[in-house]
Tab-separated table of C-alpha atoms in Angstrom:
chain	number	residue	atom	x	y	z
A	554	GLN	CA	-78.481	-33.323	3.643
A	555	VAL	CA	-81.152	-30.565	3.409
A	556	GLN	CA	-82.238	-28.817	0.134
A	557	LEU	CA	-84.207	-25.488	0.312
A	558	VAL	CA	-86.176	-24.113	-2.493
A	559	GLU	CA	-87.789	-20.706	-2.062
A	560	SER	CA	-90.806	-19.263	-3.897
A	561	GLY	CA	-93.092	-16.288	-3.737
A	562	GLY	CA	-90.864	-13.384	-4.812
A	563	GLY	CA	-91.914	-10.774	-7.184
A	564	LEU	CA	-92.792	-7.244	-7.823
A	565	VAL	CA	-94.813	-5.324	-5.351
A	566	GLN	CA	-95.530	-1.625	-4.683
A	567	ALA	CA	-94.265	0.153	-1.714
A	568	GLY	CA	-96.431	-0.554	1.182
A	569	GLY	CA	-97.638	-3.979	-0.095
A	570	SER	CA	-97.122	-7.328	1.290
A	571	LEU	CA	-95.506	-10.616	-0.113
A	572	ARG	CA	-95.079	-14.048	1.565
A	573	LEU	CA	-92.044	-16.002	0.665
A	574	SER	CA	-92.081	-19.763	1.107
A	575	CYS	CA	-89.018	-22.170	1.786
A	576	ALA	CA	-89.684	-25.830	0.998
A	577	ALA	CA	-87.265	-28.291	2.644
A	578	SER	CA	-86.503	-31.876	1.895
A	579	GLY	CA	-85.480	-34.149	4.812
A	580	ARG	CA	-87.372	-35.629	7.518
A	581	THR	CA	-85.098	-34.078	10.231
A	582	PHE	CA	-85.730	-30.512	8.997
A	583	SER	CA	-88.446	-29.660	11.504
A	584	ARG	CA	-85.610	-29.970	14.283
A	585	PHE	CA	-83.472	-27.428	12.643
A	586	PRO	CA	-83.451	-23.811	12.993
A	587	ALA	CA	-84.103	-21.811	9.792
A	588	GLY	CA	-83.740	-18.257	8.750
A	589	TRP	CA	-83.901	-15.724	5.935
A	590	PHE	CA	-80.962	-13.609	4.644
A	591	ARG	CA	-81.164	-11.013	1.812
A	592	GLN	CA	-78.619	-9.546	-0.675
A	593	ALA	CA	-79.137	-6.329	-2.386
A	594	PRO	CA	-77.160	-5.275	-5.625
A	595	GLY	CA	-73.759	-4.172	-4.583
A	596	LYS	CA	-74.294	-4.979	-0.896
A	597	GLU	CA	-73.171	-7.717	1.426
A	598	ARG	CA	-75.805	-10.406	2.348
A	599	GLU	CA	-77.723	-9.328	5.274
A	600	PHE	CA	-79.456	-11.346	8.021
A	601	VAL	CA	-83.316	-10.846	8.163
A	602	GLY	CA	-84.485	-13.215	10.853
A	603	ARG	CA	-84.686	-16.710	12.125
A	604	ILE	CA	-86.977	-19.334	13.813
A	605	MET	CA	-86.187	-22.174	15.957
A	606	GLY	CA	-86.918	-25.659	15.097
A	607	SER	CA	-89.945	-25.914	17.424
A	608	GLY	CA	-91.371	-22.931	15.665
A	609	GLY	CA	-91.703	-20.932	19.154
A	610	SER	CA	-88.871	-18.525	19.093
A	611	THR	CA	-88.111	-15.965	16.441
A	612	TYR	CA	-85.577	-13.152	16.198
A	613	TYR	CA	-85.318	-10.342	13.736
A	614	ALA	CA	-83.001	-7.790	12.325
A	615	ASP	CA	-83.813	-4.212	13.531
A	616	SER	CA	-84.460	-3.302	9.872
A	617	VAL	CA	-87.506	-5.523	9.458
A	618	LYS	CA	-88.859	-5.833	13.151
A	619	GLY	CA	-92.586	-5.208	13.166
A	620	ARG	CA	-92.899	-5.440	9.587
A	621	PHE	CA	-91.691	-9.197	8.789
A	622	THR	CA	-92.824	-12.429	10.464
A	623	ILE	CA	-91.166	-15.763	10.061
A	624	SER	CA	-93.300	-19.031	10.757
A	625	ARG	CA	-92.965	-22.513	9.968
A	626	ASP	CA	-95.349	-25.486	9.220
A	627	ASN	CA	-93.264	-28.599	10.173
A	628	ALA	CA	-95.924	-30.891	8.784
A	629	LYS	CA	-95.273	-29.344	5.471
A	630	ASN	CA	-91.397	-29.113	6.034
A	631	THR	CA	-91.952	-25.278	4.944
A	632	VAL	CA	-90.646	-22.063	6.449
A	633	TYR	CA	-92.479	-18.763	5.496
A	634	LEU	CA	-91.402	-15.048	5.561
A	635	GLN	CA	-94.342	-12.665	5.484
A	636	MET	CA	-93.311	-9.237	4.519
A	637	ASN	CA	-95.677	-6.266	5.216
A	638	SER	CA	-95.217	-2.547	4.636
A	639	LEU	CA	-92.604	-3.086	2.167
A	640	LYS	CA	-90.006	-0.518	1.261
A	641	PRO	CA	-88.038	0.015	-1.875
A	642	GLU	CA	-84.980	-0.632	0.458
A	643	ASP	CA	-86.273	-4.136	0.970
A	644	THR	CA	-85.500	-4.840	-2.577
A	645	ALA	CA	-83.055	-7.896	-2.596
A	646	VAL	CA	-82.533	-11.457	-3.496
A	647	TYR	CA	-84.000	-13.371	-0.486
A	648	TYR	CA	-82.367	-16.691	0.678
A	649	CYS	CA	-83.674	-19.279	3.018
A	650	ALA	CA	-81.193	-21.092	5.206
A	651	ALA	CA	-80.939	-23.657	7.849
A	652	THR	CA	-78.415	-25.081	10.362
A	653	SER	CA	-77.901	-28.725	11.021
A	654	GLY	CA	-78.163	-28.670	14.807
A	655	THR	CA	-80.536	-27.458	17.361
A	656	THR	CA	-78.890	-24.070	17.784
A	657	TRP	CA	-78.886	-21.231	15.261
A	658	TYR	CA	-75.462	-20.261	13.935
A	659	SER	CA	-74.117	-18.106	11.046
A	660	PRO	CA	-73.189	-18.864	8.500
A	661	PRO	CA	-75.856	-21.696	8.329
A	662	ASP	CA	-75.009	-25.048	6.698
A	663	TYR	CA	-77.845	-25.075	4.181
A	664	TRP	CA	-78.849	-22.515	1.677
A	665	GLY	CA	-81.680	-22.062	-1.001
A	666	GLN	CA	-81.056	-20.577	-4.501
A	667	GLY	CA	-82.770	-17.322	-3.555
A	668	THR	CA	-85.965	-15.599	-4.930
A	669	GLN	CA	-85.966	-12.014	-6.027
A	670	VAL	CA	-88.030	-9.325	-4.373
A	671	THR	CA	-88.536	-5.969	-5.920
A	672	VAL	CA	-90.420	-3.150	-4.257
A	673	SER	CA	-91.190	-0.093	-6.400
A	674	SER	CA	-91.609	3.357	-5.137
């Protein structure tokens, strides 16, 4: 079983940056692919990006490509989402997620509780 806890959300002006963290429990977490999703008010949950367990391979949604970066520190059991050049349309609750195998699939098995990101114009 893996538990995920996000942190780092908040209010930022357009053009600013935030870094979200996702702390995981479980000794095997370093093997699991992890990702980020977001959900804006009145909209469906949206895939943001993912990183493989080794940390070497990442994939991003077109809407965030070039602005967001996912990384992980397996020694700390933590995954990060660095968000730059933020836009008001990035406002959402951001969720960390992970799968329980060595491949990424959706929907993932494990979810965090979410952290609010608000970008003001």
